[in-house]
Structure formats: C-alpha cells, structure tokens
C-alpha cells in the first residue's frame, strides 16, 4: 500500500474486510492494532479464529471494543461491514 504510516488501527478487525485488511497491512510490515466488539451478528467462533491467525504475527495486537483505546497511532482505517437485511 502506498502510504507512509507504520502504526495502523483497523476497526472491525475480526470481520471479513477488517481481517483481510489487517493481513495485508501486516504483510507490508505495518504494526496493526485491531479493534472489534466481537458481537454475535455472525459466528463469533469464526471471528475468534481470524483473530488467532492475526495474533500469530508479532506486529498485531487486539483490543476489545468495550475497553479504552487510548494510544497514539499514525492513521485510523474504518471498514466495518454488516449486511442489512
């Protein structure tokens, strides 16, 4: 990706788009903090498996959305997606 920031916050990191965005950023050498509320809109087990895969990379950290997120970051990306019935 063509931007200079090294620390990125990805909201909805356990969802489909957030997971793949986080993987791409990690592959590009970025430090990624993922945030998600792990709601039960769809299978929470799937979300937990995605987070476990992301956490295998030492550049990834996770914060549950219900906790305080008071950290300095270079950029914030917001790409949550839920289908509207």
MMTF fields as JSON, N, C-alpha, C and O atoms, coordinates in Angstrom:
{
  "mmtfVersion": "1.0.0",
  "mmtfProducer": "UNKNOWN",
  "numBonds": 339,
  "numAtoms": 340,
  "numGroups": 85,
  "numChains": 1,
  "numModels": 1,
  "chainsPerModel": [1],
  "groupsPerChain": [85],
  "chainIdList": ["A"],
  "bondAtomList": [4, 2, 8, 6, 12, 10, 16, 14, 20, 18, 24, 22, 28, 26, 32, 30, 36, 34, 40, 38, 44, 42, 48, 46, 52, 50, 56, 54, 60, 58, 64, 62, 68, 66, 72, 70, 76, 74, 80, 78, 84, 82, 88, 86, 92, 90, 96, 94, 100, 98, 104, 102, 108, 106, 112, 110, 116, 114, 120, 118, 124, 122, 128, 126, 132, 130, 136, 134, 140, 138, 144, 142, 148, 146, 152, 150, 156, 154, 160, 158, 164, 162, 168, 166, 172, 170, 176, 174, 180, 178, 184, 182, 188, 186, 192, 190, 196, 194, 200, 198, 204, 202, 208, 206, 212, 210, 216, 214, 220, 218, 224, 222, 228, 226, 232, 230, 236, 234, 240, 238, 244, 242, 248, 246, 252, 250, 256, 254, 260, 258, 264, 262, 268, 266, 272, 270, 276, 274, 280, 278, 284, 282, 288, 286, 292, 290, 296, 294, 300, 298, 304, 302, 308, 306, 312, 310, 316, 314, 320, 318, 324, 322, 328, 326, 332, 330, 336, 334],
  "bondOrderList": [1, 1, 1, 1, 1, 1, 1, 1, 1, 1, 1, 1, 1, 1, 1, 1, 1, 1, 1, 1, 1, 1, 1, 1, 1, 1, 1, 1, 1, 1, 1, 1, 1, 1, 1, 1, 1, 1, 1, 1, 1, 1, 1, 1, 1, 1, 1, 1, 1, 1, 1, 1, 1, 1, 1, 1, 1, 1, 1, 1, 1, 1, 1, 1, 1, 1, 1, 1, 1, 1, 1, 1, 1, 1, 1, 1, 1, 1, 1, 1, 1, 1, 1, 1],
  "groupList": [{"groupName": "UNK", "atomNameList": ["N", "CA", "C", "O"], "elementList": ["N", "C", "C", "O"], "formalChargeList": [0, 0, 0, 0], "bondAtomList": [1, 0, 2, 1, 3, 2], "bondOrderList": [1, 1, 2], "singleLetterCode": "X", "chemCompType": "L-PEPTIDE LINKING"}],
  "groupTypeList": [0, 0, 0, 0, 0, 0, 0, 0, 0, 0, 0, 0, 0, 0, 0, 0, 0, 0, 0, 0, 0, 0, 0, 0, 0, 0, 0, 0, 0, 0, 0, 0, 0, 0, 0, 0, 0, 0, 0, 0, 0, 0, 0, 0, 0, 0, 0, 0, 0, 0, 0, 0, 0, 0, 0, 0, 0, 0, 0, 0, 0, 0, 0, 0, 0, 0, 0, 0, 0, 0, 0, 0, 0, 0, 0, 0, 0, 0, 0, 0, 0, 0, 0, 0, 0],
  "groupIdList": [1, 2, 3, 4, 5, 6, 7, 8, 9, 10, 11, 12, 13, 14, 15, 16, 17, 18, 19, 20, 21, 22, 23, 24, 25, 26, 27, 28, 29, 30, 31, 32, 33, 34, 35, 36, 37, 38, 39, 40, 41, 42, 43, 44, 45, 46, 47, 48, 49, 50, 51, 52, 53, 54, 55, 56, 57, 58, 59, 60, 61, 62, 63, 64, 65, 66, 67, 68, 69, 70, 71, 72, 73, 74, 75, 76, 77, 78, 79, 80, 81, 82, 83, 84, 85],
  "secStructList": [7, 7, 7, 7, 7, 1, 3, 3, 3, 3, 3, 6, 6, 6, 1, 2, 2, 2, 2, 2, 2, 2, 2, 2, 2, 2, 2, 6, 6, 7, 3, 3, 3, 3, 3, 3, 7, 7, 7, 1, 1, 1, 7, 2, 2, 2, 2, 2, 2, 2, 2, 2, 2, 2, 2, 6, 1, 6, 6, 3, 3, 3, 3, 3, 6, 6, 1, 7, 7, 7, 7, 7, 7, 1, 3, 3, 3, 3, 7, 7, 7, 7, 7, 7, 7],
  "xCoordList": [0.856, 0.0, 0.89, 1.963, 0.45, 1.29, 1.117, 0.861, 1.246, 1.254, 2.376, 2.877, 2.769, 3.987, 3.792, 4.775, 2.581, 2.32, 2.674, 2.442, 3.242, 3.684, 2.751, 2.735, 1.976, 1.064, -0.357, -0.729, -1.154, -2.497, -3.509, -3.268, -4.636, -5.761, -6.814, -7.262, -7.209, -8.246, -9.452, -9.373, -10.563, -11.789, -12.481, -12.365, -13.194, -13.852, -12.85, -13.08, -11.744, -10.626, -10.975, -10.308, -11.996, -12.375, -13.357, -13.634, -13.881, -14.797, -14.039, -12.808, -14.77, -14.16, -13.215, -12.054, -13.707, -12.887, -11.751, -10.607, -12.051, -11.023, -9.912, -8.742, -10.285, -9.299, -8.343, -7.124, -8.909, -8.059, -7.239, -6.098, -7.811, -7.053, -5.893, -4.776, -6.139, -5.08, -3.966, -2.786, -4.336, -3.322, -2.456, -1.237, -3.076, -2.326, -1.37, -0.21, -1.86, -1.014, 0.154, 1.278, -0.097, 0.973, 1.992, 3.197, 1.514, 2.408, 3.278, 4.398, 2.753, 3.511, 4.445, 5.117, 4.491, 5.405, 4.853, 5.611, 3.563, 2.948, 2.674, 2.525, 2.611, 2.116, 0.624, 0.199, -0.166, -1.617, -2.224, -1.929, -3.073, -3.91, -5.318, -5.892, -5.867, -7.22, -8.186, -7.893, -9.331, -10.366, -11.667, -11.977, -12.414, -13.676, -14.498, -13.941, -15.822, -16.647, -17.08, -17.754, -16.692, -16.991, -18.467, -18.81, -19.335, -20.77, -21.175, -20.388, -22.392, -22.854, -23.678, -24.558, -23.399, -24.095, -23.913, -24.838, -22.703, -22.471, -21.465, -20.981, -21.153, -20.395, -19.188, -18.197, -19.293, -18.207, -16.981, -15.851, -17.193, -16.065, -15.22, -13.992, -15.849, -15.116, -14.295, -13.144, -14.878, -14.153, -12.946, -11.866, -13.132, -12.029, -10.919, -9.742, -11.274, -10.26, -9.475, -8.259, -10.168, -9.475, -8.493, -7.36, -8.934, -8.044, -6.839, -5.725, -7.057, -5.943, -4.914, -3.709, -5.385, -4.448, -3.679, -2.481, -4.355, -3.677, -2.652, -1.577, -2.992, -2.117, -0.852, 0.051, -0.775, 0.464, 1.565, 2.751, 1.168, 2.127, 2.434, 1.517, 3.711, 4.105, 3.777, 3.826, 3.445, 3.071, 1.612, 1.168, 0.851, -0.584, -0.918, -0.402, -1.78, -2.329, -3.837, -4.311, -4.572, -6.025, -6.559, -6.068, -7.577, -8.261, -9.757, -10.315, -10.393, -11.839, -12.477, -12.036, -13.483, -14.081, -14.679, -14.9, -14.938, -15.525, -14.485, -14.832, -13.222, -12.152, -11.704, -11.98, -11.015, -10.489, -9.364, -8.451, -9.436, -8.382, -7.706, -8.081, -6.731, -6.032, -4.567, -3.706, -4.314, -2.951, -2.732, -3.688, -1.502, -1.17, -0.931, -0.159, -1.599, -1.49, -1.229, -1.559, -0.644, -0.365, -1.602, -1.789, -2.437, -3.617, -4.681, -4.367, -5.939, -7.058, -7.798, -8.133, -8.058, -8.866, -10.144, -10.1, -11.279, -12.55, -13.319, -13.816, -13.414, -14.081, -14.988, -14.937, -15.806, -16.705, -17.81, -18.208, -18.289, -19.357, -20.327, -19.928, -21.577, -22.634, -23.701, -24.085, -24.167, -25.254, -26.529, -26.811, -27.266, -28.535, -29.661, -29.858, -30.404, -31.48, -32.608, -33.584],
  "yCoordList": [-1.183, 0.0, 1.23, 1.23, 2.262, 3.425, 4.52, 5.664, 4.219, 5.282, 5.043, 3.925, 6.098, 6.073, 5.679, 5.564, 5.475, 5.243, 3.817, 2.865, 3.692, 2.384, 1.769, 0.549, 2.589, 2.089, 2.365, 3.51, 1.298, 1.431, 0.776, -0.312, 1.438, 0.88, 0.453, 1.266, -0.809, -1.325, -1.699, -2.598, -1.013, -1.354, -2.498, -2.634, -3.307, -4.463, -5.513, -6.201, -5.635, -6.49, -7.972, -8.722, -8.407, -9.824, -10.145, -11.314, -9.12, -9.324, -9.626, -9.594, -9.914, -10.326, -9.255, -9.542, -8.036, -6.977, -6.585, -6.454, -6.397, -5.998, -7.024, -6.669, -8.309, -9.382, -9.336, -9.387, -9.239, -9.239, -7.958, -7.991, -6.836, -5.589, -5.698, -5.286, -6.24, -6.405, -7.311, -7.007, -8.415, -9.322, -8.607, -8.781, -7.807, -7.076, -6.066, -5.961, -5.334, -4.345, -5.016, -4.516, -6.134, -6.882, -7.381, -7.323, -7.868, -8.35, -7.22, -7.45, -5.999, -4.827, -4.295, -3.284, -4.974, -4.576, -3.552, -2.971, -3.318, -2.343, -2.996, -4.215, -2.187, -2.619, -2.341, -1.215, -3.349, -3.227, -3.481, -4.487, -2.563, -2.779, -2.993, -2.112, -4.153, -4.469, -4.241, -4.552, -3.7, -3.482, -4.079, -3.945, -4.728, -5.336, -5.571, -5.78, -5.537, -5.806, -7.266, -7.664, -8.065, -9.499, -9.783, -10.687, -9.009, -9.242, -10.547, -11.152, -10.96, -12.24, -12.059, -12.87, -10.999, -10.789, -12.005, -12.42, -12.575, -13.894, -14.614, -14.049, -15.832, -16.764, -16.142, -15.773, -16.035, -15.472, -16.383, -15.9, -17.687, -18.622, -18.322, -18.389, -17.995, -17.624, -16.359, -16.275, -15.386, -14.155, -14.448, -13.895, -15.317, -15.676, -16.396, -16.18, -17.247, -17.94, -16.948, -17.073, -15.97, -14.944, -14.163, -13.905, -13.795, -13.062, -13.904, -13.391, -15.188, -16.076, -16.115, -16.122, -16.139, -16.135, -14.82, -14.817, -13.708, -12.412, -12.314, -11.739, -12.873, -12.767, -13.611, -13.494, -14.452, -15.176, -14.227, -14.543, -13.081, -12.065, -11.147, -10.616, -10.956, -10.134, -8.662, -7.89, -8.264, -6.878, -6.574, -5.438, -7.601, -7.428, -7.445, -8.271, -6.536, -6.56, -6.319, -5.694, -6.82, -6.734, -6.047, -6.266, -5.206, -4.531, -4.769, -4.475, -5.295, -5.468, -4.083, -3.217, -3.856, -2.532, -1.979, -0.774, -2.832, -2.364, -1.764, -1.216, -1.868, -1.325, 0.026, 0.378, 0.77, 2.079, 1.919, 1.116, 2.668, 2.662, 4.021, 4.937, 4.151, 5.429, 5.22, 5.081, 5.203, 5.011, 5.965, 6.428, 6.25, 7.117, 6.263, 5.304, 6.622, 5.891, 6.879, 8.061, 6.382, 7.218, 7.435, 8.518, 6.418, 6.503, 5.553, 4.527, 5.886, 5.022, 4.653, 5.533, 3.385, 2.923, 2.331, 1.563, 2.67, 2.189, 1.552, 2.245, 0.216, -0.504, -1.614, -2.72, -1.385, -2.455, -2.636, -1.678, -3.821, -4.072, -5.102, -6.214, -4.746, -5.684, -5.612, -4.531, -6.763, -6.799, -6.293, -6.615, -5.528, -5.006, -5.849, -5.876, -6.541, -7.407, -6.62, -7.207],
  "zCoordList": [0.0, 0.0, 0.0, 0.605, -0.67, -0.856, 0.173, -0.202, 1.456, 2.441, 3.425, 3.553, 4.121, 4.919, 6.379, 7.112, 6.813, 8.224, 8.632, 7.888, 9.835, 10.312, 11.347, 11.511, 12.046, 13.073, 12.626, 12.368, 12.534, 11.979, 12.909, 13.43, 13.115, 13.861, 12.848, 12.04, 12.885, 11.992, 12.839, 13.676, 12.624, 13.338, 12.604, 11.386, 13.357, 12.756, 12.295, 11.3, 13.014, 12.594, 12.521, 11.808, 13.236, 13.209, 12.092, 11.824, 11.444, 10.324, 9.039, 9.014, 7.985, 6.726, 6.169, 5.878, 6.021, 5.429, 6.367, 5.93, 7.647, 8.608, 8.736, 8.875, 8.688, 8.771, 7.584, 7.752, 6.384, 5.19, 5.074, 4.614, 5.488, 5.504, 6.484, 6.167, 7.656, 8.664, 8.143, 8.316, 7.509, 6.942, 5.92, 5.904, 5.072, 4.047, 4.681, 4.281, 5.66, 6.333, 7.042, 6.992, 7.697, 8.36, 7.347, 7.591, 6.218, 5.158, 4.619, 4.162, 4.676, 4.236, 5.316, 5.114, 6.466, 7.534, 8.503, 9.28, 8.475, 9.397, 10.751, 10.843, 11.786, 13.092, 13.1, 12.843, 13.39, 13.322, 14.691, 15.337, 15.127, 16.292, 15.771, 15.131, 16.044, 15.62, 16.761, 17.915, 16.428, 17.431, 16.898, 15.715, 17.761, 17.359, 18.621, 19.699, 18.487, 19.663, 19.745, 20.695, 18.748, 18.729, 18.982, 19.744, 18.343, 18.519, 17.837, 17.109, 18.081, 17.534, 16.263, 15.976, 15.499, 14.225, 13.328, 12.631, 13.353, 12.779, 13.662, 14.643, 13.328, 14.155, 14.873, 14.242, 16.181, 16.983, 16.94, 17.009, 16.828, 16.737, 15.51, 15.577, 14.398, 13.189, 13.427, 13.0, 14.1, 14.413, 15.302, 15.09, 16.296, 17.192, 16.435, 16.719, 15.479, 14.668, 13.814, 13.671, 13.251, 12.469, 13.342, 12.936, 14.532, 15.438, 15.832, 15.928, 16.06, 16.416, 15.285, 15.54, 14.043, 12.91, 12.845, 12.562, 13.103, 13.086, 14.226, 14.054, 15.373, 16.533, 16.407, 17.235, 15.39, 15.132, 14.65, 14.747, 14.138, 13.693, 14.873, 15.5, 15.179, 16.332, 16.141, 17.099, 14.922, 14.659, 14.923, 14.755, 15.342, 15.567, 17.043, 17.796, 17.455, 18.812, 18.702, 17.753, 19.68, 19.641, 20.882, 21.989, 20.684, 21.78, 21.596, 20.539, 22.62, 22.57, 22.578, 23.333, 21.773, 21.609, 22.895, 23.007, 23.844, 25.103, 26.047, 27.094, 25.676, 26.509, 25.976, 24.829, 26.815, 26.439, 25.423, 25.617, 24.368, 23.354, 23.41, 22.678, 24.259, 24.384, 24.028, 24.896, 22.738, 22.243, 21.08, 20.459, 20.796, 19.671, 18.437, 18.465, 17.367, 16.113, 14.981, 15.078, 13.932, 12.782, 11.913, 11.358, 11.794, 10.935, 11.441, 12.046, 11.197, 11.558, 10.288, 9.495, 10.079, 8.955, 9.508, 10.468, 8.926, 9.428, 8.283, 7.396, 8.308, 7.226, 7.755, 7.217, 8.768, 9.182, 8.148, 7.485, 8.015, 7.046, 7.588, 7.934, 7.661, 8.041, 6.967, 6.519, 6.568, 5.589, 6.256, 7.41, 5.54, 6.073, 5.488, 4.273, 6.363, 5.863, 5.225, 4.758]
}
